[in-house]
Amino acid sequence: MPRKGGPIQRRSLPYVKKVLAVASGKGGVGKSTVAVNLAFSLAMHSEHAPRTRPRVGILDLDIFGPSIPKLMALEKAEEPELTAAGAIVPVVNHGLPCMSMGFLLPKIPGTDSSADTAVVWRGLMVQKAVQQLLFDVDWRDPGSGAELDVLVIDMPPGTGDVPLTLGQLVNVDGAVIVSTPQDVALTDVRKGVSMFQKISVPIVGLLLNESHFICSSCSTPHELFGSPASFRATAEQFGVGVLGELPLVPGVSYGGDRGIPYALYSPDNASGATDPGSKEWKETMAGVASKVWQFLSLSK
């Protein structure tokens, strides 16, 4: 039912200049891993560093299955502190502030982690939690008071309450949609594109994850999950650009399990940084970050 005061007005998030949603129609396509690595790639984008590093944060809006604590090695983090005004202070690791429902859940008795705590809520509770994570977090730098240049939001899969709440309440500057090559994933991508178009969220582009694998004994790309032709056709069908096609690199999974984003790996300090396809993965992700920065700089 429409409210007496008219339709809900979208507003900007406190202390955030630009909002970028990373979404997927289907779960299990590596969206959260992409979101974390994209956040670091944006923070390290060559047009900004080392002259002035932009402040980038990441918000995990997957209420039922938060992944950011694991991917950021913050599973054992203490409950976030509050400001004098009662706002939530983000948790920081690797120099990147982040917030997740996982930081607010009670820890399992006898453990120091809330990773196995289940969220069993109905829709209204979920919407209230989403609104708190959106509007009750103070993203300012504790030292300088600087705002975030970009907040990357890791969306839950599907087209349910959370993306609808975000689209109705927040000025979202762009959305990146992640998929794998299989038709079963692309079917849900089409629904995701349609949803963002209906709620007037601009789509930056589509990103293909795990597009191919390069083994150590040859240089031939192996399309383990099928040809990317259907993915490219889907992008063309909706008039959306392809941001990049990331290869399947074992080190990406290795880093995610240990809370070290692959974008931070270098051959000198991390296992897996010299995997076949590593150079292509890093160059592709850097290119995606460049395209996203260009899109966001042109958005109002």
GROMACS .gro file of C-alpha atoms in nm:
model
  300
    1MET     CA    1   0.000   0.000   0.000
    2PRO     CA    2   0.135   0.347  -0.082
    3ARG     CA    3   0.223   0.563   0.215
    4LYS     CA    4   0.019   0.876   0.284
    5GLY     CA    5   0.323   1.091   0.228
    6GLY     CA    6   0.381   0.946  -0.118
    7PRO     CA    7   0.640   0.696  -0.241
    8ILE     CA    8   0.951   0.620  -0.036
    9GLN     CA    9   1.236   0.855  -0.121
   10ARG     CA   10   1.576   0.703  -0.181
   11ARG     CA   11   1.862   0.854   0.010
   12SER     CA   12   2.238   0.832   0.029
   13LEU     CA   13   2.411   0.623   0.291
   14PRO     CA   14   2.576   0.816   0.575
   15TYR     CA   15   2.943   0.898   0.506
   16VAL     CA   16   2.945   0.715   0.170
   17LYS     CA   17   2.998   0.889  -0.164
   18LYS     CA   18   2.928   0.602  -0.406
   19VAL     CA   19   2.746   0.270  -0.363
   20LEU     CA   20   2.829  -0.032  -0.579
   21ALA     CA   21   2.625  -0.352  -0.550
   22VAL     CA   22   2.783  -0.685  -0.648
   23ALA     CA   23   2.507  -0.934  -0.718
   24SER     CA   24   2.428  -1.265  -0.882
   25GLY     CA   25   2.106  -1.435  -0.966
   26LYS     CA   26   2.236  -1.770  -0.845
   27GLY     CA   27   2.437  -1.868  -0.540
   28GLY     CA   28   2.769  -2.045  -0.565
   29VAL     CA   29   2.915  -1.847  -0.854
   30GLY     CA   30   3.187  -1.678  -0.647
   31LYS     CA   31   3.010  -1.346  -0.601
   32SER     CA   32   3.138  -1.278  -0.250
   33THR     CA   33   3.494  -1.363  -0.347
   34VAL     CA   34   3.465  -1.131  -0.646
   35ALA     CA   35   3.316  -0.855  -0.429
   36VAL     CA   36   3.605  -0.865  -0.180
   37ASN     CA   37   3.874  -0.875  -0.447
   38LEU     CA   38   3.702  -0.600  -0.645
   39ALA     CA   39   3.694  -0.381  -0.333
   40PHE     CA   40   4.071  -0.416  -0.292
   41SER     CA   41   4.130  -0.364  -0.664
   42LEU     CA   42   3.929  -0.042  -0.649
   43ALA     CA   43   4.133   0.073  -0.350
   44MET     CA   44   4.458   0.001  -0.536
   45HIS     CA   45   4.352   0.139  -0.874
   46SER     CA   46   4.652   0.290  -1.050
   47GLU     CA   47   4.481   0.622  -1.123
   48HIS     CA   48   4.457   0.685  -0.748
   49ALA     CA   49   4.755   0.507  -0.590
   50PRO     CA   50   5.005   0.599  -0.469
   51ARG     CA   51   4.904   0.966  -0.506
   52THR     CA   52   4.600   0.926  -0.288
   53ARG     CA   53   4.444   0.596  -0.197
   54PRO     CA   54   4.064   0.603  -0.214
   55ARG     CA   55   3.873   0.477   0.088
   56VAL     CA   56   3.677   0.167  -0.003
   57GLY     CA   57   3.461  -0.040   0.231
   58ILE     CA   58   3.259  -0.358   0.196
   59LEU     CA   59   2.915  -0.434   0.337
   60ASP     CA   60   2.784  -0.791   0.354
   61LEU     CA   61   2.405  -0.788   0.307
   62ASP     CA   62   2.370  -1.164   0.294
   63ILE     CA   63   2.183  -1.198   0.622
   64PHE     CA   64   2.140  -1.576   0.616
   65GLY     CA   65   2.480  -1.674   0.480
   66PRO     CA   66   2.737  -1.399   0.545
   67SER     CA   67   3.073  -1.475   0.380
   68ILE     CA   68   3.273  -1.159   0.446
   69PRO     CA   69   3.396  -1.261   0.794
   70LYS     CA   70   3.557  -1.574   0.646
   71LEU     CA   71   3.695  -1.403   0.336
   72MET     CA   72   3.844  -1.122   0.547
   73ALA     CA   73   3.986  -1.348   0.824
   74LEU     CA   74   3.747  -1.189   1.075
   75GLU     CA   75   3.552  -1.495   1.189
   76LYS     CA   76   3.680  -1.448   1.546
   77ALA     CA   77   3.635  -1.071   1.555
   78GLU     CA   78   3.472  -0.924   1.862
   79GLU     CA   79   3.131  -0.758   1.836
   80PRO     CA   80   3.170  -0.414   1.672
   81GLU     CA   81   3.200  -0.109   1.894
   82LEU     CA   82   2.947   0.174   1.892
   83THR     CA   83   3.003   0.546   1.856
   84ALA     CA   84   2.876   0.793   2.115
   85ALA     CA   85   2.572   0.841   1.892
   86GLY     CA   86   2.503   0.467   1.885
   87ALA     CA   87   2.626   0.395   1.530
   88ILE     CA   88   2.814   0.073   1.452
   89VAL     CA   89   3.188   0.104   1.392
   90PRO     CA   90   3.311  -0.118   1.103
   91VAL     CA   91   3.564  -0.393   1.161
   92VAL     CA   92   3.893  -0.345   0.974
   93ASN     CA   93   4.140  -0.594   0.827
   94HIS     CA   94   4.399  -0.554   0.550
   95GLY     CA   95   4.323  -0.181   0.576
   96LEU     CA   96   3.964  -0.226   0.452
   97PRO     CA   97   3.664  -0.144   0.676
   98CYS     CA   98   3.383  -0.396   0.653
   99MET     CA   99   3.051  -0.481   0.815
  100SER     CA  100   2.851  -0.802   0.815
  101MET     CA  101   2.564  -0.968   0.995
  102GLY     CA  102   2.824  -1.226   1.092
  103PHE     CA  103   2.984  -0.976   1.332
  104LEU     CA  104   2.656  -0.924   1.516
  105LEU     CA  105   2.556  -1.287   1.574
  106PRO     CA  106   2.616  -1.458   1.909
  107LYS     CA  107   2.910  -1.697   1.919
  108ILE     CA  108   2.851  -2.070   1.951
  109PRO     CA  109   2.901  -2.173   2.318
  110GLY     CA  110   3.248  -2.315   2.369
  111THR     CA  111   3.386  -2.147   2.057
  112ASP     CA  112   3.514  -1.802   1.966
  113SER     CA  113   3.328  -1.786   1.635
  114SER     CA  114   2.971  -1.721   1.519
  115ALA     CA  115   3.027  -1.885   1.179
  116ASP     CA  116   2.787  -2.173   1.254
  117THR     CA  117   2.516  -1.958   1.412
  118ALA     CA  118   2.199  -1.987   1.203
  119VAL     CA  119   1.976  -1.687   1.133
  120VAL     CA  120   1.616  -1.809   1.146
  121TRP     CA  121   1.410  -1.498   1.080
  122ARG     CA  122   1.099  -1.400   0.892
  123GLY     CA  123   1.094  -1.123   0.634
  124LEU     CA  124   1.024  -0.829   0.866
  125MET     CA  125   1.323  -0.909   1.087
  126VAL     CA  126   1.543  -0.938   0.779
  127GLN     CA  127   1.431  -0.599   0.651
  128LYS     CA  128   1.500  -0.435   0.987
  129ALA     CA  129   1.850  -0.590   0.997
  130VAL     CA  130   1.921  -0.472   0.643
  131GLN     CA  131   1.813  -0.118   0.727
  132GLN     CA  132   2.036  -0.116   1.034
  133LEU     CA  133   2.336  -0.234   0.832
  134LEU     CA  134   2.265   0.030   0.568
  135PHE     CA  135   2.194   0.336   0.780
  136ASP     CA  136   2.340   0.272   1.126
  137VAL     CA  137   2.707   0.219   1.035
  138ASP     CA  138   2.960   0.501   1.072
  139TRP     CA  139   3.202   0.454   0.780
  140ARG     CA  140   3.421   0.755   0.865
  141ASP     CA  141   3.792   0.703   0.921
  142PRO     CA  142   3.853   0.718   1.299
  143GLY     CA  143   4.164   0.929   1.253
  144SER     CA  144   4.085   1.173   0.972
  145GLY     CA  145   3.707   1.157   0.965
  146ALA     CA  146   3.720   1.092   0.588
  147GLU     CA  147   3.415   0.937   0.423
  148LEU     CA  148   3.417   0.629   0.202
  149ASP     CA  149   3.473   0.697  -0.166
  150VAL     CA  150   3.304   0.367  -0.255
  151LEU     CA  151   3.105   0.113  -0.056
  152VAL     CA  152   3.096  -0.230  -0.221
  153ILE     CA  153   2.784  -0.420  -0.116
  154ASP     CA  154   2.793  -0.799  -0.133
  155MET     CA  155   2.434  -0.888  -0.213
  156PRO     CA  156   2.261  -1.218  -0.134
  157PRO     CA  157   2.169  -1.434  -0.434
  158GLY     CA  158   1.825  -1.409  -0.585
  159THR     CA  159   1.569  -1.131  -0.618
  160GLY     CA  160   1.409  -1.128  -0.274
  161ASP     CA  161   1.356  -0.883   0.010
  162VAL     CA  162   1.714  -0.763   0.050
  163PRO     CA  163   1.779  -0.632  -0.303
  164LEU     CA  164   1.429  -0.487  -0.314
  165THR     CA  165   1.486  -0.305   0.017
  166LEU     CA  166   1.820  -0.173  -0.106
  167GLY     CA  167   1.675  -0.054  -0.436
  168GLN     CA  168   1.382   0.119  -0.268
  169LEU     CA  169   1.573   0.296   0.010
  170VAL     CA  170   1.923   0.370  -0.119
  171ASN     CA  171   2.073   0.568  -0.405
  172VAL     CA  172   2.273   0.286  -0.567
  173ASP     CA  173   2.521   0.418  -0.822
  174GLY     CA  174   2.578   0.090  -1.004
  175ALA     CA  175   2.554  -0.289  -0.994
  176VAL     CA  176   2.799  -0.555  -1.111
  177ILE     CA  177   2.639  -0.893  -1.182
  178VAL     CA  178   2.856  -1.204  -1.150
  179SER     CA  179   2.793  -1.535  -1.325
  180THR     CA  180   2.959  -1.858  -1.431
  181PRO     CA  181   2.922  -1.994  -1.786
  182GLN     CA  182   2.652  -2.256  -1.719
  183ASP     CA  183   2.305  -2.195  -1.858
  184VAL     CA  184   2.154  -2.269  -1.516
  185ALA     CA  185   2.348  -1.970  -1.377
  186LEU     CA  186   2.269  -1.746  -1.672
  187THR     CA  187   1.896  -1.811  -1.633
  188ASP     CA  188   1.911  -1.647  -1.291
  189VAL     CA  189   2.138  -1.370  -1.420
  190ARG     CA  190   1.865  -1.264  -1.659
  191LYS     CA  191   1.626  -1.238  -1.366
  192GLY     CA  192   1.881  -1.031  -1.175
  193VAL     CA  193   1.931  -0.791  -1.465
  194SER     CA  194   1.556  -0.756  -1.503
  195MET     CA  195   1.515  -0.686  -1.131
  196PHE     CA  196   1.776  -0.408  -1.125
  197GLN     CA  197   1.621  -0.252  -1.434
  198LYS     CA  198   1.277  -0.256  -1.270
  199ILE     CA  199   1.404  -0.079  -0.957
  200SER     CA  200   1.607   0.169  -1.166
  201VAL     CA  201   1.953   0.063  -1.050
  202PRO     CA  202   2.210   0.124  -1.327
  203ILE     CA  203   2.406  -0.187  -1.428
  204VAL     CA  204   2.779  -0.135  -1.471
  205GLY     CA  205   2.818  -0.466  -1.651
  206LEU     CA  206   2.835  -0.845  -1.628
  207LEU     CA  207   3.141  -1.030  -1.498
  208LEU     CA  208   3.210  -1.391  -1.592
  209ASN     CA  209   3.380  -1.589  -1.316
  210GLU     CA  210   3.559  -1.923  -1.367
  211SER     CA  211   3.541  -1.875  -1.742
  212HIS     CA  212   3.828  -2.114  -1.819
  213PHE     CA  213   4.121  -2.298  -1.663
  214ILE     CA  214   4.484  -2.299  -1.772
  215CYS     CA  215   4.676  -2.604  -1.651
  216SER     CA  216   5.046  -2.605  -1.566
  217SER     CA  217   5.144  -2.828  -1.858
  218CYS     CA  218   4.993  -2.628  -2.144
  219SER     CA  219   4.873  -2.282  -2.236
  220THR     CA  220   4.538  -2.387  -2.382
  221PRO     CA  221   4.231  -2.247  -2.199
  222HIS     CA  222   4.005  -2.532  -2.085
  223GLU     CA  223   3.639  -2.430  -2.063
  224LEU     CA  224   3.546  -2.660  -1.777
  225PHE     CA  225   3.197  -2.515  -1.728
  226GLY     CA  226   3.109  -2.455  -2.091
  227SER     CA  227   3.165  -2.194  -2.355
  228PRO     CA  228   3.131  -1.826  -2.261
  229ALA     CA  229   2.922  -1.773  -2.576
  230SER     CA  230   2.590  -1.787  -2.387
  231PHE     CA  231   2.719  -1.538  -2.130
  232ARG     CA  232   2.821  -1.292  -2.401
  233ALA     CA  233   2.486  -1.341  -2.576
  234THR     CA  234   2.304  -1.264  -2.249
  235ALA     CA  235   2.497  -0.939  -2.208
  236GLU     CA  236   2.415  -0.842  -2.565
  237GLN     CA  237   2.049  -0.935  -2.519
  238PHE     CA  238   2.011  -0.685  -2.234
  239GLY     CA  239   2.241  -0.422  -2.382
  240VAL     CA  240   2.486  -0.458  -2.094
  241GLY     CA  241   2.863  -0.457  -2.129
  242VAL     CA  242   3.098  -0.740  -2.033
  243LEU     CA  243   3.341  -0.619  -1.767
  244GLY     CA  244   3.574  -0.916  -1.793
  245GLU     CA  245   3.613  -1.293  -1.789
  246LEU     CA  246   3.809  -1.422  -1.490
  247PRO     CA  247   3.995  -1.753  -1.525
  248LEU     CA  248   3.966  -2.031  -1.269
  249VAL     CA  249   4.276  -1.999  -1.050
  250PRO     CA  250   4.330  -2.231  -0.749
  251GLY     CA  251   4.498  -1.953  -0.549
  252VAL     CA  252   4.175  -1.753  -0.540
  253SER     CA  253   4.008  -2.030  -0.338
  254TYR     CA  254   4.324  -2.079  -0.131
  255GLY     CA  255   4.330  -1.711  -0.039
  256GLY     CA  256   3.959  -1.696   0.036
  257ASP     CA  257   3.980  -1.987   0.279
  258ARG     CA  258   4.261  -1.811   0.466
  259GLY     CA  259   4.111  -1.463   0.461
  260ILE     CA  260   4.374  -1.321   0.225
  261PRO     CA  261   4.210  -1.179  -0.090
  262TYR     CA  262   4.391  -1.288  -0.406
  263ALA     CA  263   4.418  -0.926  -0.519
  264LEU     CA  264   4.671  -0.879  -0.236
  265TYR     CA  265   4.888  -1.174  -0.339
  266SER     CA  266   5.231  -1.123  -0.492
  267PRO     CA  267   5.486  -1.384  -0.603
  268ASP     CA  268   5.708  -1.285  -0.309
  269ASN     CA  269   5.468  -1.328  -0.020
  270ALA     CA  270   5.196  -1.583  -0.089
  271SER     CA  271   5.149  -1.937  -0.209
  272GLY     CA  272   4.941  -1.959  -0.524
  273ALA     CA  273   5.046  -1.621  -0.664
  274THR     CA  274   5.229  -1.797  -0.948
  275ASP     CA  275   4.942  -2.030  -1.043
  276PRO     CA  276   4.878  -2.069  -1.417
  277GLY     CA  277   4.633  -1.794  -1.506
  278SER     CA  278   4.740  -1.573  -1.213
  279LYS     CA  279   4.865  -1.292  -1.433
  280GLU     CA  280   4.551  -1.301  -1.649
  281TRP     CA  281   4.329  -1.301  -1.340
  282LYS     CA  282   4.501  -0.999  -1.188
  283GLU     CA  283   4.504  -0.804  -1.516
  284THR     CA  284   4.136  -0.882  -1.574
  285MET     CA  285   4.038  -0.776  -1.221
  286ALA     CA  286   4.241  -0.455  -1.256
  287GLY     CA  287   4.058  -0.388  -1.582
  288VAL     CA  288   3.722  -0.444  -1.413
  289ALA     CA  289   3.817  -0.199  -1.139
  290SER     CA  290   3.915   0.059  -1.400
  291LYS     CA  291   3.580   0.025  -1.579
  292VAL     CA  292   3.390   0.048  -1.251
  293TRP     CA  293   3.580   0.363  -1.148
  294GLN     CA  294   3.505   0.521  -1.485
  295PHE     CA  295   3.135   0.435  -1.453
  296LEU     CA  296   3.110   0.566  -1.098
  297SER     CA  297   3.295   0.888  -1.182
  298LEU     CA  298   3.036   0.963  -1.451
  299SER     CA  299   2.734   0.882  -1.233
  300LYS     CA  300   2.553   1.169  -1.064
   0.00000   0.00000   0.00000
